[in-house]
Amino acid sequence: MSHHLVEARGLSYHYPDGTPAVREASFRFTHGECVALVGANGAGKSTLLLLLEGLLAPSAGEARIGDVPVTAATRAQVHRTVGFVFQDADDQLFLPTVREDVAFGPANLGLPPAEIEARVDEARATVGAAHLAGRAPWRLSGGEKRAVAIAGVLAMLPSVLLLDEPSAGLDPAARRRLVALLKAFTHTRVIATHDLELVREVCTRVLVMHGGRVEADGSPAAILGDAALLERCGL
């Protein structure tokens, strides 16, 4: 089975106080799909991404990447296949320079220095951050930080991209670069977002989340054209 496949089977998660965040989510995303997760704040979008990445353990059900169940034992294997871009780029940037940050993932794979350098250069060029190599991440603008965080993920050559609110806070030029990047990435993409225009521009499928459940699953035209559904789900 393709390692680009992303699947959930009755996936649920409860916070430590017992509050449900994701309730019995089931779906299957295949190679090349660009899927949007939309819903109001608190609908469970970000939690679902964390479950798919293995950063949270489910209360029930399971997530799978290809044939591999996402568990504590398989987390390292999953992280080599899945690239995760956090909503807050500061959660990903922690080294003294952009070059070091983008190189961190490939370096931890034990790759030869020449291959690491090639991956870093290509990833920075892809997101328009080639000129930022020697800059300190904390001195970058919000859009620049987002670009560098994405570059760090791309340098790992992921088969699946998970992105949490990738267009939040971007200026128009940075948003256009993001749209072009998402269109150019030919593998599986799952994007949690409030940006319905981004959904229209890049996504081939939409899951609407409401109260932790997958309320609807369909094409962007069908979902975004359903005014009653959008209103019921706080969109």
CSV table of N, CA and C in Angstrom, one decimal, residues 74-155:
chain,number,residue,atom,x,y,z
A,74,THR,N,6.0,3.3,16.5
A,74,THR,CA,6.3,3.6,15.1
A,74,THR,C,6.5,5.1,14.9
A,75,ARG,N,6.6,5.9,15.9
A,75,ARG,CA,6.6,7.4,15.7
A,75,ARG,C,7.8,7.8,14.9
A,76,ALA,N,9.0,7.2,15.1
A,76,ALA,CA,10.2,7.6,14.3
A,76,ALA,C,10.0,7.3,12.8
A,77,GLN,N,9.4,6.2,12.6
A,77,GLN,CA,9.1,5.8,11.2
A,77,GLN,C,8.1,6.7,10.5
A,78,VAL,N,7.1,7.0,11.3
A,78,VAL,CA,6.1,8.0,10.8
A,78,VAL,C,6.6,9.3,10.5
A,79,HIS,N,7.5,9.8,11.4
A,79,HIS,CA,8.1,11.2,11.2
A,79,HIS,C,9.0,11.2,10.0
A,80,ARG,N,9.5,10.1,9.5
A,80,ARG,CA,10.3,10.1,8.3
A,80,ARG,C,9.5,10.2,7.0
A,81,THR,N,8.2,9.9,7.2
A,81,THR,CA,7.3,10.0,6.0
A,81,THR,C,6.4,11.2,6.0
A,82,VAL,N,6.0,11.7,7.2
A,82,VAL,CA,5.0,12.8,7.4
A,82,VAL,C,5.8,14.0,7.8
A,83,GLY,N,5.5,15.1,7.1
A,83,GLY,CA,6.0,16.4,7.5
A,83,GLY,C,4.9,17.3,8.1
A,84,PHE,N,5.2,17.8,9.3
A,84,PHE,CA,4.2,18.6,10.0
A,84,PHE,C,4.6,20.0,10.2
A,85,VAL,N,3.7,21.0,9.7
A,85,VAL,CA,4.0,22.4,9.9
A,85,VAL,C,3.0,22.9,10.9
A,86,PHE,N,3.6,23.4,12.1
A,86,PHE,CA,2.8,23.8,13.1
A,86,PHE,C,2.2,25.2,12.8
A,87,GLN,N,1.1,25.5,13.5
A,87,GLN,CA,0.4,26.8,13.3
A,87,GLN,C,1.4,28.0,13.7
A,88,ASP,N,2.1,27.8,14.8
A,88,ASP,CA,3.0,28.8,15.2
A,88,ASP,C,4.4,28.4,14.8
A,89,ALA,N,5.1,29.1,13.9
A,89,ALA,CA,6.4,28.7,13.4
A,89,ALA,C,7.4,28.7,14.5
A,90,ASP,N,7.2,29.5,15.6
A,90,ASP,CA,8.2,29.5,16.7
A,90,ASP,C,8.3,28.2,17.4
A,91,ASP,N,7.3,27.3,17.2
A,91,ASP,CA,7.3,26.0,17.8
A,91,ASP,C,8.3,25.1,17.0
A,92,GLN,N,8.8,25.5,15.8
A,92,GLN,CA,9.7,24.7,15.0
A,92,GLN,C,11.1,25.3,14.9
A,93,LEU,N,11.2,26.5,15.1
A,93,LEU,CA,12.5,27.2,14.9
A,93,LEU,C,13.2,27.4,16.2
A,94,PHE,N,14.4,26.8,16.4
A,94,PHE,CA,15.1,26.9,17.7
A,94,PHE,C,16.6,27.0,17.6
A,95,LEU,N,17.1,26.9,16.4
A,95,LEU,CA,18.6,27.0,16.2
A,95,LEU,C,19.1,28.4,15.9
A,96,PRO,N,20.4,28.6,16.0
A,96,PRO,CA,20.9,30.0,15.8
A,96,PRO,C,20.7,30.6,14.4
A,97,THR,N,20.7,29.8,13.4
A,97,THR,CA,20.5,30.4,12.0
A,97,THR,C,19.5,29.6,11.2
A,98,VAL,N,19.0,30.2,10.2
A,98,VAL,CA,18.0,29.5,9.3
A,98,VAL,C,18.6,28.3,8.7
A,99,ARG,N,19.9,28.4,8.2
A,99,ARG,CA,20.5,27.3,7.6
A,99,ARG,C,20.6,26.1,8.5
A,100,GLU,N,20.9,26.3,9.8
A,100,GLU,CA,20.9,25.2,10.8
A,100,GLU,C,19.6,24.6,11.1
A,101,ASP,N,18.6,25.5,11.1
A,101,ASP,CA,17.2,25.0,11.4
A,101,ASP,C,16.7,24.1,10.2
A,102,VAL,N,16.9,24.5,9.0
A,102,VAL,CA,16.5,23.7,7.9
A,102,VAL,C,17.2,22.4,7.8
A,103,ALA,N,18.5,22.4,8.2
A,103,ALA,CA,19.4,21.2,8.1
A,103,ALA,C,19.1,20.3,9.2
A,104,PHE,N,18.4,20.7,10.3
A,104,PHE,CA,18.3,19.8,11.5
A,104,PHE,C,17.7,18.5,11.2
A,105,GLY,N,16.6,18.4,10.5
A,105,GLY,CA,16.0,17.1,10.2
A,105,GLY,C,16.9,16.2,9.3
A,106,PRO,N,17.4,16.7,8.2
A,106,PRO,CA,18.2,15.8,7.4
A,106,PRO,C,19.5,15.4,8.1
A,107,ALA,N,20.1,16.2,8.9
A,107,ALA,CA,21.3,15.9,9.7
A,107,ALA,C,21.0,14.7,10.7
A,108,ASN,N,19.8,14.7,11.2
A,108,ASN,CA,19.4,13.7,12.2
A,108,ASN,C,19.1,12.4,11.5
A,109,LEU,N,19.0,12.4,10.2
A,109,LEU,CA,18.8,11.1,9.4
A,109,LEU,C,20.2,10.5,9.1
A,110,GLY,N,21.3,11.2,9.5
A,110,GLY,CA,22.6,10.7,9.3
A,110,GLY,C,23.0,10.7,7.8
A,111,LEU,N,22.5,11.7,7.1
A,111,LEU,CA,22.8,11.8,5.6
A,111,LEU,C,24.2,12.4,5.5
A,112,PRO,N,24.9,12.1,4.3
A,112,PRO,CA,26.2,12.7,4.0
A,112,PRO,C,26.1,14.3,4.0
A,113,PRO,N,27.1,15.0,4.4
A,113,PRO,CA,27.0,16.4,4.4
A,113,PRO,C,26.6,17.1,3.1
A,114,ALA,N,27.1,16.5,2.0
A,114,ALA,CA,26.8,17.1,0.7
A,114,ALA,C,25.3,16.9,0.4
A,115,GLU,N,24.7,15.8,0.7
A,115,GLU,CA,23.3,15.6,0.5
A,115,GLU,C,22.4,16.6,1.4
A,116,ILE,N,22.9,16.7,2.7
A,116,ILE,CA,22.2,17.7,3.6
A,116,ILE,C,22.2,19.1,3.0
A,117,GLU,N,23.4,19.5,2.5
A,117,GLU,CA,23.5,20.8,1.9
A,117,GLU,C,22.6,21.0,0.7
A,118,ALA,N,22.6,20.0,-0.1
A,118,ALA,CA,21.7,20.1,-1.3
A,118,ALA,C,20.3,20.2,-1.0
A,119,ARG,N,19.8,19.4,0.0
A,119,ARG,CA,18.4,19.4,0.5
A,119,ARG,C,18.1,20.8,1.0
A,120,VAL,N,19.0,21.3,1.9
A,120,VAL,CA,18.8,22.6,2.5
A,120,VAL,C,18.6,23.7,1.5
A,121,ASP,N,19.6,23.7,0.5
A,121,ASP,CA,19.5,24.7,-0.5
A,121,ASP,C,18.3,24.7,-1.4
A,122,GLU,N,17.9,23.4,-1.7
A,122,GLU,CA,16.6,23.3,-2.5
A,122,GLU,C,15.4,23.7,-1.8
A,123,ALA,N,15.3,23.3,-0.5
A,123,ALA,CA,14.2,23.6,0.3
A,123,ALA,C,14.0,25.1,0.5
A,124,ARG,N,15.1,25.8,0.8
A,124,ARG,CA,15.1,27.2,1.0
A,124,ARG,C,14.7,27.9,-0.3
A,125,ALA,N,15.2,27.5,-1.4
A,125,ALA,CA,14.9,28.1,-2.7
A,125,ALA,C,13.4,27.9,-3.0
A,126,THR,N,12.9,26.7,-2.7
A,126,THR,CA,11.5,26.4,-3.0
A,126,THR,C,10.5,27.4,-2.3
A,127,VAL,N,10.8,27.8,-1.1
A,127,VAL,CA,9.9,28.6,-0.3
A,127,VAL,C,10.3,30.1,-0.4
A,128,GLY,N,11.3,30.4,-1.2
A,128,GLY,CA,11.8,31.8,-1.4
A,128,GLY,C,12.6,32.3,-0.2
A,129,ALA,N,13.3,31.5,0.4
A,129,ALA,CA,14.1,31.9,1.6
A,129,ALA,C,15.6,31.7,1.5
A,130,ALA,N,16.0,31.6,0.2
A,130,ALA,CA,17.5,31.4,0.0
A,130,ALA,C,18.3,32.5,0.6
A,131,HIS,N,17.8,33.7,0.6
A,131,HIS,CA,18.6,34.8,1.1
A,131,HIS,C,18.6,34.9,2.6
A,132,LEU,N,17.9,34.0,3.3
A,132,LEU,CA,17.8,34.1,4.7
A,132,LEU,C,18.8,33.2,5.5
A,133,ALA,N,19.7,32.5,4.7
A,133,ALA,CA,20.5,31.4,5.3
A,133,ALA,C,21.1,31.7,6.6
A,134,GLY,N,21.8,32.9,6.7
A,134,GLY,CA,22.5,33.3,7.9
A,134,GLY,C,21.8,34.0,8.9
A,135,ARG,N,20.5,34.3,8.7
A,135,ARG,CA,19.7,35.1,9.6
A,135,ARG,C,19.3,34.3,10.8
A,136,ALA,N,19.1,34.9,11.9
A,136,ALA,CA,18.6,34.3,13.1
A,136,ALA,C,17.1,34.2,13.0
A,137,PRO,N,16.5,33.0,13.3
A,137,PRO,CA,15.0,32.9,13.1
A,137,PRO,C,14.2,33.9,13.8
A,138,TRP,N,14.6,34.2,15.1
A,138,TRP,CA,13.8,35.1,15.9
A,138,TRP,C,13.8,36.6,15.3
A,139,ARG,N,14.7,36.9,14.3
A,139,ARG,CA,14.7,38.2,13.7
A,139,ARG,C,13.9,38.2,12.4
A,140,LEU,N,13.2,37.2,12.1
A,140,LEU,CA,12.5,37.1,10.8
A,140,LEU,C,11.0,37.6,11.0
A,141,SER,N,10.4,38.0,9.9
A,141,SER,CA,9.0,38.4,10.0
A,141,SER,C,8.2,37.1,10.1
A,142,GLY,N,6.9,37.3,10.4
A,142,GLY,CA,6.0,36.1,10.5
A,142,GLY,C,6.0,35.3,9.3
A,143,GLY,N,5.9,35.9,8.1
A,143,GLY,CA,5.9,35.2,6.8
A,143,GLY,C,7.2,34.5,6.6
A,144,GLU,N,8.3,35.1,6.9
A,144,GLU,CA,9.6,34.5,6.7
A,144,GLU,C,9.7,33.3,7.7
A,145,LYS,N,9.3,33.4,8.9
A,145,LYS,CA,9.3,32.3,9.8
A,145,LYS,C,8.5,31.1,9.3
A,146,ARG,N,7.3,31.4,8.7
A,146,ARG,CA,6.5,30.3,8.2
A,146,ARG,C,7.2,29.6,7.0
A,147,ALA,N,7.8,30.5,6.2
A,147,ALA,CA,8.6,29.9,5.0
A,147,ALA,C,9.7,29.0,5.5
A,148,VAL,N,10.4,29.4,6.5
A,148,VAL,CA,11.6,28.6,6.9
A,148,VAL,C,11.1,27.3,7.6
A,149,ALA,N,10.0,27.4,8.4
A,149,ALA,CA,9.4,26.2,9.0
A,149,ALA,C,9.0,25.2,7.9
A,150,ILE,N,8.4,25.7,6.8
A,150,ILE,CA,8.0,24.8,5.8
A,150,ILE,C,9.3,24.2,5.1
A,151,ALA,N,10.3,25.0,4.9
A,151,ALA,CA,11.5,24.6,4.3
A,151,ALA,C,12.1,23.4,5.1
A,152,GLY,N,12.1,23.6,6.4
A,152,GLY,CA,12.6,22.5,7.3
A,152,GLY,C,11.9,21.2,7.1
A,153,VAL,N,10.6,21.3,6.9
A,153,VAL,CA,9.8,20.1,6.6
A,153,VAL,C,10.1,19.5,5.2
A,154,LEU,N,10.2,20.4,4.2
A,154,LEU,CA,10.5,19.9,2.8
A,154,LEU,C,11.8,19.3,2.7
A,155,ALA,N,12.8,19.7,3.5
A,155,ALA,CA,14.1,19.1,3.4
A,155,ALA,C,14.2,17.7,3.8
